[in-house]
Short mmCIF file of C-alpha atoms in Angstrom, two decimals:
data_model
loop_
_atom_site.label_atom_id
_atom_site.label_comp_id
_atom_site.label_asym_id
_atom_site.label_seq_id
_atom_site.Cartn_x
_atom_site.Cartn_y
_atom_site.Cartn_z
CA UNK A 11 16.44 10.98 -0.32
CA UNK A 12 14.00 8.04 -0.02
CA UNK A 13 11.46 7.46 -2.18
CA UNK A 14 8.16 9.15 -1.45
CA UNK A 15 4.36 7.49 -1.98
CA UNK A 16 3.28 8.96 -5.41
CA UNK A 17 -0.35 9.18 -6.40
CA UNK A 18 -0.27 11.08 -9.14
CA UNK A 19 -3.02 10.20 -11.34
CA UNK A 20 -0.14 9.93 -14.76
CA UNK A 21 2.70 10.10 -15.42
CA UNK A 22 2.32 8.10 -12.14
CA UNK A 23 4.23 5.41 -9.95
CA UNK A 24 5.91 2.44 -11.78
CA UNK A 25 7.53 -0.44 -10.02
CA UNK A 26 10.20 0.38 -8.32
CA UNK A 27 12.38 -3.32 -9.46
CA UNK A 28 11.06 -2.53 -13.26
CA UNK A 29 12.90 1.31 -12.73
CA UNK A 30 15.79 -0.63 -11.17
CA UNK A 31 15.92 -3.19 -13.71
CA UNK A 32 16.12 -0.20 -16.57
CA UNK A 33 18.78 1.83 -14.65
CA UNK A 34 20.92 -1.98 -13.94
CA UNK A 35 20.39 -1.69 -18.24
CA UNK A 36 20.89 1.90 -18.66
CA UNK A 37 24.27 2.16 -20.23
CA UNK A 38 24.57 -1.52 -21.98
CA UNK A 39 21.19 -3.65 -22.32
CA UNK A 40 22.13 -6.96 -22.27
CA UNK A 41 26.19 -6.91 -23.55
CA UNK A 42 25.25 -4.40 -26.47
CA UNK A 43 27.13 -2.22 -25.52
CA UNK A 44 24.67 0.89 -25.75
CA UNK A 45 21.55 2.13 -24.04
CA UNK A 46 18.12 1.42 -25.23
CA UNK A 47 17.79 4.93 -25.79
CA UNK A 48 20.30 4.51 -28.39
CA UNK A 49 19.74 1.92 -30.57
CA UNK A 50 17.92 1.97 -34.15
CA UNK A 51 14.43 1.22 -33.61
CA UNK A 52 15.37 -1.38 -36.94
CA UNK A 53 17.69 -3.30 -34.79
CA UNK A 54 17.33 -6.97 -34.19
CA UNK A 55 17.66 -6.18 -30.47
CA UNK A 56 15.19 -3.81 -30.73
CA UNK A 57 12.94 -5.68 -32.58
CA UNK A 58 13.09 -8.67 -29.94
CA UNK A 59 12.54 -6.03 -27.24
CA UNK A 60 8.93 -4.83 -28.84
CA UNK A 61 8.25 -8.22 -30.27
CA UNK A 62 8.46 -9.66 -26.66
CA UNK A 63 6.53 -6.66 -25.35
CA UNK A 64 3.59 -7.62 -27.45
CA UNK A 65 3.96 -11.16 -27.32
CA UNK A 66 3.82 -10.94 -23.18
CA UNK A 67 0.95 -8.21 -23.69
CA UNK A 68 -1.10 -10.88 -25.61
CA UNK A 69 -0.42 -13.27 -23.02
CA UNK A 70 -1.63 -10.99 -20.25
CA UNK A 71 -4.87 -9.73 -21.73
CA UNK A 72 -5.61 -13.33 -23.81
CA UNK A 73 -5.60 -11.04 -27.19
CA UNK A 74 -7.37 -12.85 -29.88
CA UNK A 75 -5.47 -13.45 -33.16
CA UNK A 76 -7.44 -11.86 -35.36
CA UNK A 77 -6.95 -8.34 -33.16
CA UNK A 78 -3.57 -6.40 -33.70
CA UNK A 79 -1.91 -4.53 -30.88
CA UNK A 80 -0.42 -0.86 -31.96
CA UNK A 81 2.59 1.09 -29.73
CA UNK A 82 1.60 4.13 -31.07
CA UNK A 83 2.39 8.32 -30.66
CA UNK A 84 -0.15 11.27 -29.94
CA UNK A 85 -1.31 10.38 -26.36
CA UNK A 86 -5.16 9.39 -26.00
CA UNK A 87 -5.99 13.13 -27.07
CA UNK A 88 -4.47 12.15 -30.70
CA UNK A 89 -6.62 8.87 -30.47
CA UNK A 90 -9.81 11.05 -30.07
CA UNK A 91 -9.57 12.19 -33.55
CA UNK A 92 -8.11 8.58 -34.47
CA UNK A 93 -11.22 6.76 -33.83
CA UNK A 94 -13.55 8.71 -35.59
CA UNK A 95 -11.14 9.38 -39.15
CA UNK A 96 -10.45 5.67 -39.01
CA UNK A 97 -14.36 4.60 -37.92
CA UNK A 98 -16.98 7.43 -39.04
CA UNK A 99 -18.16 5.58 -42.37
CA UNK A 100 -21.68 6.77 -41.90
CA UNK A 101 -20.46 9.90 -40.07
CA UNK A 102 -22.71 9.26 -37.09
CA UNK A 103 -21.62 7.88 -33.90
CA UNK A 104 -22.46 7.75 -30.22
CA UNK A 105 -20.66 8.86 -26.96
CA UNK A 106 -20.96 8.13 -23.67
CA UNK A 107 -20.11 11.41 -21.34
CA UNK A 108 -19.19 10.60 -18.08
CA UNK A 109 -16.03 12.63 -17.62
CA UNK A 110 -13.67 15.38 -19.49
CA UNK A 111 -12.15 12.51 -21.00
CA UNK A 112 -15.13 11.34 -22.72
CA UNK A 113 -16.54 14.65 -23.16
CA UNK A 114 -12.95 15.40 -25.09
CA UNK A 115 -13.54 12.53 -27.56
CA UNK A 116 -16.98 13.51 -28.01
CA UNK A 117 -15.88 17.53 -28.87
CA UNK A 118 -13.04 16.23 -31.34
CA UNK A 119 -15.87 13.69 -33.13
CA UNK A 120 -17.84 16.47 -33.91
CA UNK A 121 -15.35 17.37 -36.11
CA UNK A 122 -16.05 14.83 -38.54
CA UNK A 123 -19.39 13.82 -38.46
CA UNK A 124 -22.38 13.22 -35.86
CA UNK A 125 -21.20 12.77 -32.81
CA UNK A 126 -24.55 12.13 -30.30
CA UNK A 127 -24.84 12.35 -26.16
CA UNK A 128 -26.60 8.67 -25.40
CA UNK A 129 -25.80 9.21 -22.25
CA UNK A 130 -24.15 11.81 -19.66
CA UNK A 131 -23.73 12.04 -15.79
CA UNK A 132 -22.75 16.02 -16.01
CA UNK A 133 -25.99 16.93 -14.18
CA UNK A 134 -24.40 15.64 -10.96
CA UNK A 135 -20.70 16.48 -11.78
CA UNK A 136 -19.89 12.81 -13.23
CA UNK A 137 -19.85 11.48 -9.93
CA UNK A 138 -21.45 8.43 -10.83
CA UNK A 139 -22.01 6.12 -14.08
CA UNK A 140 -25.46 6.35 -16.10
CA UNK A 141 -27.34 3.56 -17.06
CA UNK A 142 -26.46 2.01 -20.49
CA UNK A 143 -28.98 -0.46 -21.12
CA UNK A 144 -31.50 1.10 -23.39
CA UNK A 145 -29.80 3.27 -24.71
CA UNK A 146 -30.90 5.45 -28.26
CA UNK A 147 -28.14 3.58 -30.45
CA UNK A 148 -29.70 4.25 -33.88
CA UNK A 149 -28.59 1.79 -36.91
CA UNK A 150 -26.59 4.53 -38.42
CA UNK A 151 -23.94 5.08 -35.93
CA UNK A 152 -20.85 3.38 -36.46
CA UNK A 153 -19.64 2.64 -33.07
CA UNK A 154 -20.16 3.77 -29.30
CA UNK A 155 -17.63 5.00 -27.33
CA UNK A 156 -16.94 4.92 -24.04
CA UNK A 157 -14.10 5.66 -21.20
CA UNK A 158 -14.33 2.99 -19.07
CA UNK A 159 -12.45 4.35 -16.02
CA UNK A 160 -12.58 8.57 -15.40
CA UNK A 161 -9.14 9.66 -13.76
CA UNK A 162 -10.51 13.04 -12.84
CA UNK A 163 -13.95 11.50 -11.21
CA UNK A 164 -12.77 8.60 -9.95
CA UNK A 165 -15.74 6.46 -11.74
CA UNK A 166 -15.44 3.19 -13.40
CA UNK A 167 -17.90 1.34 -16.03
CA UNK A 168 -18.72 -2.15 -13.88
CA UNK A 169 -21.17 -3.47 -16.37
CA UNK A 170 -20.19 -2.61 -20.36
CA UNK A 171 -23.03 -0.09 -21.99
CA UNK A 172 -25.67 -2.56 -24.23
CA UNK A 173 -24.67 -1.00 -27.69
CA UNK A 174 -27.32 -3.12 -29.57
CA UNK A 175 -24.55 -4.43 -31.78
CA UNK A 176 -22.72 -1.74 -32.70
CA UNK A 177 -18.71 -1.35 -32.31
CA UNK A 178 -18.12 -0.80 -28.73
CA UNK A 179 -14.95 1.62 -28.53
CA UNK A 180 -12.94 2.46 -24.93
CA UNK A 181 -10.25 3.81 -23.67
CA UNK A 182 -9.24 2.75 -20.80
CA UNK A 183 -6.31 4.93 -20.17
CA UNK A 184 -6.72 4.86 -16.05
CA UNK A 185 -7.37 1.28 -15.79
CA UNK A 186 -4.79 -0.57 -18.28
CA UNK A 187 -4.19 -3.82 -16.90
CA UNK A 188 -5.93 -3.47 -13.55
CA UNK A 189 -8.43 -6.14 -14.04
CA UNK A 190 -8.67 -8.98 -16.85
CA UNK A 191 -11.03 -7.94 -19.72
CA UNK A 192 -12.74 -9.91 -22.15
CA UNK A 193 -11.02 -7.90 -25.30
CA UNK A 194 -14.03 -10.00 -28.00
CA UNK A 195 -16.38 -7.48 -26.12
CA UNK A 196 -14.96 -4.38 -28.14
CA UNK A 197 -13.86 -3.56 -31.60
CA UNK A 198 -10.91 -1.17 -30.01
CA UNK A 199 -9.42 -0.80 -26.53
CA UNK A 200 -6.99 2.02 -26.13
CA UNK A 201 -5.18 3.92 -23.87
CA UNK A 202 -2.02 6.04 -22.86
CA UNK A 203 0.53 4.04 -20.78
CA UNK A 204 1.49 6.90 -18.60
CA UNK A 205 -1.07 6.11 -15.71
CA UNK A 206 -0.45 2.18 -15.23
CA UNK A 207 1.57 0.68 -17.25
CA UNK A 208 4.87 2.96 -18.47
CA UNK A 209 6.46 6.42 -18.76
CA UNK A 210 4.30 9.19 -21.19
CA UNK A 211 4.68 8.82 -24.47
CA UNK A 212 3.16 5.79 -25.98
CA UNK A 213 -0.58 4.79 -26.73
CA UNK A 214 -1.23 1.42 -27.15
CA UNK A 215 -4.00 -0.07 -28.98
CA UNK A 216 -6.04 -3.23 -29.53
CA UNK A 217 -7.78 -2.94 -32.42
CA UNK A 218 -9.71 -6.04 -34.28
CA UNK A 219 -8.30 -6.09 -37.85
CA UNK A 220 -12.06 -5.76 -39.90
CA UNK A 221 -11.61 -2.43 -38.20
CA UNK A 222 -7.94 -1.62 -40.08
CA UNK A 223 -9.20 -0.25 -43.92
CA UNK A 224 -8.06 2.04 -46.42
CA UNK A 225 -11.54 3.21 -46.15
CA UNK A 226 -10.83 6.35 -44.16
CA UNK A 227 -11.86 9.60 -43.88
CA UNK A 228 -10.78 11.86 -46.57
CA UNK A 229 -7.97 13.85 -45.78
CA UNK A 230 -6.46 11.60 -42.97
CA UNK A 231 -3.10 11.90 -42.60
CA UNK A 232 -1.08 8.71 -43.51
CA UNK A 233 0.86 8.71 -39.82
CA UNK A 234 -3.10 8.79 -38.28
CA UNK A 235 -4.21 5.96 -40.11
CA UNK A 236 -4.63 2.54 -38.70
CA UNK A 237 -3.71 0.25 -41.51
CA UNK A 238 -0.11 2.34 -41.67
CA UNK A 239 0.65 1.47 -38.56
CA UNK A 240 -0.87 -1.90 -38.33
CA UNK A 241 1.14 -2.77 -42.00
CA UNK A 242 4.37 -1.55 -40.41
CA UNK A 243 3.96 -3.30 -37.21
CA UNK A 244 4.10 -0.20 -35.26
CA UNK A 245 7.42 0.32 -37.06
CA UNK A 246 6.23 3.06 -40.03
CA UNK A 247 8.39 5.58 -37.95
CA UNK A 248 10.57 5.80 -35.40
CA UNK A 249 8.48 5.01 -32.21
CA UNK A 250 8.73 5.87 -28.53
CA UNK A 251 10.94 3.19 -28.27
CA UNK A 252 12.42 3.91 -24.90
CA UNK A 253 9.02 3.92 -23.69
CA UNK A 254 7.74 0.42 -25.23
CA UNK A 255 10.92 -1.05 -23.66
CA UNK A 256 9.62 0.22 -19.97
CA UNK A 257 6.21 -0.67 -20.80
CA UNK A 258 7.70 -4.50 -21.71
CA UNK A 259 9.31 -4.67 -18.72
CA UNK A 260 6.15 -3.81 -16.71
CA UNK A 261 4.16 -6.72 -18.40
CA UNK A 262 7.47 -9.32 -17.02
CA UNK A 263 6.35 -8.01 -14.00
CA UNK A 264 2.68 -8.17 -14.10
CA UNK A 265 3.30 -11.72 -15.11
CA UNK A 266 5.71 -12.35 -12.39
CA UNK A 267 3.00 -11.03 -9.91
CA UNK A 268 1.17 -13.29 -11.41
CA UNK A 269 -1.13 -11.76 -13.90
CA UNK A 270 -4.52 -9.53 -13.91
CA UNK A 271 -6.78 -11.76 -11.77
CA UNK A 272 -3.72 -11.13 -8.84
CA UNK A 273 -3.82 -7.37 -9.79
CA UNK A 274 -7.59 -7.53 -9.74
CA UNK A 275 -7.51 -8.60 -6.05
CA UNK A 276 -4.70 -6.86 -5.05
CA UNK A 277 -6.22 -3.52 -6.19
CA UNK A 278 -9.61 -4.32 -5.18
CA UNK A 279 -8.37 -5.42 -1.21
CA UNK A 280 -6.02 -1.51 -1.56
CA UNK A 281 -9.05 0.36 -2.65
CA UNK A 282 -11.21 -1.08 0.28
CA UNK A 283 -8.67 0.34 2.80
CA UNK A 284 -9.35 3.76 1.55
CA UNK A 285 -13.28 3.59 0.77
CA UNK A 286 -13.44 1.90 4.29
CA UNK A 287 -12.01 4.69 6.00
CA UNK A 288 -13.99 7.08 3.77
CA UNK A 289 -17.18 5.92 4.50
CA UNK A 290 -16.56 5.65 8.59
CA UNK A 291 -14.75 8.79 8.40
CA UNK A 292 -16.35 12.25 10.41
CA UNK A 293 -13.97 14.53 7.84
CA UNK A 294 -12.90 13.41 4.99
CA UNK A 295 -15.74 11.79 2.13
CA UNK A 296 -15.61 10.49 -0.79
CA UNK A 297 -17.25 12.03 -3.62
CA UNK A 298 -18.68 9.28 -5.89
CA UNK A 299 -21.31 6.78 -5.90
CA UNK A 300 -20.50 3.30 -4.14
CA UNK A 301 -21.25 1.12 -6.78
CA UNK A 302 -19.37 3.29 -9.37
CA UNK A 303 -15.89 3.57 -7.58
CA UNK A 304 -13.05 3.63 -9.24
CA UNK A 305 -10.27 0.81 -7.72
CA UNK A 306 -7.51 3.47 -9.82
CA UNK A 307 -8.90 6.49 -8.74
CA UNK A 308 -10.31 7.85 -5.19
CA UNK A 309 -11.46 11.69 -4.98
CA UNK A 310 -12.44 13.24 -1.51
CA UNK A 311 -12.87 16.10 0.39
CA UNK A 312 -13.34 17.55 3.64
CA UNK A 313 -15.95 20.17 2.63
CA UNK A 314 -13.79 23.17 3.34
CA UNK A 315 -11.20 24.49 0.62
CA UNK A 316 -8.89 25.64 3.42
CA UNK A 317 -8.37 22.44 4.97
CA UNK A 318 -8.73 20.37 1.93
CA UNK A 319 -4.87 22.89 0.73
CA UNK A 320 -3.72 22.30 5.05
CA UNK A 321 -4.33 18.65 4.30
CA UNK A 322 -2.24 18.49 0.80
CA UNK A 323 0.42 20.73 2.19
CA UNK A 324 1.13 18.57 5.61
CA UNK A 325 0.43 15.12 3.32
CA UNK A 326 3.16 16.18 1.04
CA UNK A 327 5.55 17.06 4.10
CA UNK A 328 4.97 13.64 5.38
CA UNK A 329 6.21 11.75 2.08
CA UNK A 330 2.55 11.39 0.21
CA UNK A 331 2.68 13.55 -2.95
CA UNK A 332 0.83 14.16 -5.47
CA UNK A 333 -2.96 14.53 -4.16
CA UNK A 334 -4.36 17.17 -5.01
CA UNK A 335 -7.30 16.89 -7.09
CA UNK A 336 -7.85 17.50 -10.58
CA UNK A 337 -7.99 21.46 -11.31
CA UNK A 338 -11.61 21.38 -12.77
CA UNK A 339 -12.75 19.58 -9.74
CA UNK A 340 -10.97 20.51 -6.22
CA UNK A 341 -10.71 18.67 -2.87
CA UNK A 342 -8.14 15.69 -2.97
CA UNK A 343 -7.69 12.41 -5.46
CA UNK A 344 -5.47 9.64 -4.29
CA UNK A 345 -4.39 7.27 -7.17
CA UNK A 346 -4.08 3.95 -6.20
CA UNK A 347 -2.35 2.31 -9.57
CA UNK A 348 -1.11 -1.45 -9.80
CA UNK A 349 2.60 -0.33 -8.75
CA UNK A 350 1.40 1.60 -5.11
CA UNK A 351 2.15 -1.33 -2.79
CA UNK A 352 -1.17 -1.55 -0.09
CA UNK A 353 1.26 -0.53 2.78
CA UNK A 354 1.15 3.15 0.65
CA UNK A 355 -2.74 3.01 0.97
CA UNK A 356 -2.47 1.73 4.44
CA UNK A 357 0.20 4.35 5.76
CA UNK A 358 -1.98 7.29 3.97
CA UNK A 359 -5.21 5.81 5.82
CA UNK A 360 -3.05 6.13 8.97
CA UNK A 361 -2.05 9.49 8.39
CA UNK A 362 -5.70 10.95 7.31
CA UNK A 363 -6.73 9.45 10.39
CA UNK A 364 -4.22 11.44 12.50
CA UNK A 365 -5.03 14.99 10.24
CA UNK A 366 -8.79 13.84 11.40
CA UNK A 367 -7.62 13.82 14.99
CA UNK A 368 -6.20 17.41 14.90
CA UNK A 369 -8.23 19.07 12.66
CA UNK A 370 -11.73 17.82 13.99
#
């Protein structure tokens, strides 16, 4: 069978040379004679293999020094609970709601101290970004958090909120290595690889080291605590090492490609295909403000529940699987990550067209 177009919002498509590259490596990486999968996570092959994967990861993103980057367990759902036992000194923070993401974070804060709304976009279901620039960031809060592109609403922060100072934390789960970043803007930048960089399983994180203390929240577990990890060099445990191995291999190819200002184009001339259709199409519409679009993420419907299911059904039939939309929001959500080649975005464009033609 050949391979289909996959826009599943995560675990989603990977590069098709990095997946051939790992099976070419499957049973003996490089004259070990054993499979990645195998090999003690305390090996000095494995050790070169996650060394390298941070070293290139630096190189992509231009990580400052005095930040440390963490391959860690737990998924971005563990990391909501992370931030605020590792962060919450003056158990008061504020969160930025513009998605279930976000609104996830902001549930599991509450846990452990303050957590306040600045800001939400739930009145018109998160279909576009509010404005952060006066925001009511009080001197008490320890950080504001934000997630910077929503996977479910296909929104994405353009301009970074004006925290007045204070610790700007994001996850950008959905939009890893999409675009280049200035990583001095935040005091953490996290996300789970399984959208755009590698297979489910790891969490990496940026964090800048004044932000790694024993001063924790009482009763944190040691595993859930920064300065473990960031001691051990992501080694306290075993990790997901299979995973950080894919996840290395995508950054060899991200740098091949030529880094993030090449993905940054590239994704920004695939998203206009769609969008342009969107907006000139009779049927189909997209379903969040222009100047808040997501380039990882693209929701529409057609208005009619019935169709919207004929049109996922006959999509899927046709080799394009994987868009339906999110459960909690309906209609259809074609994601558009850094390893969907444009000729996927242009051959679905051609296809909704046709659908349009027989179903108008």
């Amino acid at each position: 069978m050949s391979r289909v177009y996959n826009f599943s919002a995560g675990p989603a498509v990977l590069p098709e040379e990095v997946l051939q590259a790992a099976a070419d490596e499957m049973m003996d990486y490089q004259g070990c004679g054993m499979s990645v999968m195998e090999m003690s996570h305390r090996s000095k092959v494995y050790d070169q293999i996650i060394k390298e994967a941070e070293a290139d990861l630096r190189d992509l993103m231009n990580i400052p020094d005095n930040y440390k980057v963490l391959f860690l367990q737990g998924g971005a759902s563990q990391f909501f609970a992370e931030v605020p036992m590792n962060m919450m000194k003056n158990k008061k923070a504020g969160y930025i709601i513009t998605g279930q993401w976000a609104k996830k974070a902001y549930q599991e804060a509450k846990i452990y101290g303050e957590a306040v709304e600045l800001a939400s976009s739930a009145d018109e279901t998160f279909s576009y970004i509010p404005d952060c620039s006066d925001l009511p960031i009080t001197d008490d809060m320890d950080y504001v958090y934000i997630c910077e592109n929503n996977t479910i609403y296909g929104t994405k922060f353009k301009t970074l909120p004006n925290t007045k100072g204070k610790i700007l934390v994001s996850d950008v789960s959905s939009c890893f290595l999409s675009e280049p970043i200035d990583v001095t803007k935040y005091g953490v930048v996290y996300g789970g690889v399984q959208k755009n960089i590698g297979p489910a399983g790891v969490v990496i994180a940026i964090i800048r080291e004044d932000l790694i203390t024993d001063d924790v929240l009482p009763g944190t577990p040691t595993m859930l605590k920064w300065k473990t990890q960031a001691d051990n060099d992501s080694l306290y445990n075993t990790p997901p090492c299979y995973g950080i191995y894919i996840c290395g291999k995508v950054f060899k190819w991200l740098k091949k490609m030529g880094g993030l200002e090449v993905m940054k184009q590239r994704n920004e001339e695939k998203a206009k295909v769609l969008y342009d259709f969107l907006d000139e199409s009779k049927l189909f519409k997209g379903t969040v403000r222009p100047e808040d679009r997501s380039l990882m993420n693209v929701p529409f419907v057609t208005g009619d529940a019935d169709l919207d299911a004929k049109f996922v059904k006959e999509a899927e039939a046709a080799g394009f699987v994987n868009l339906k939309g999110h459960r909690s929001v309906g209609g259809m959500r074609a994601s558009i990550y850094n390893a969907m080649p444009k000729e996927g975005v242009e051959k679905l464009v051609a296809f909704m067209k046709k659908f349009e033609e027989e179903n108008a």
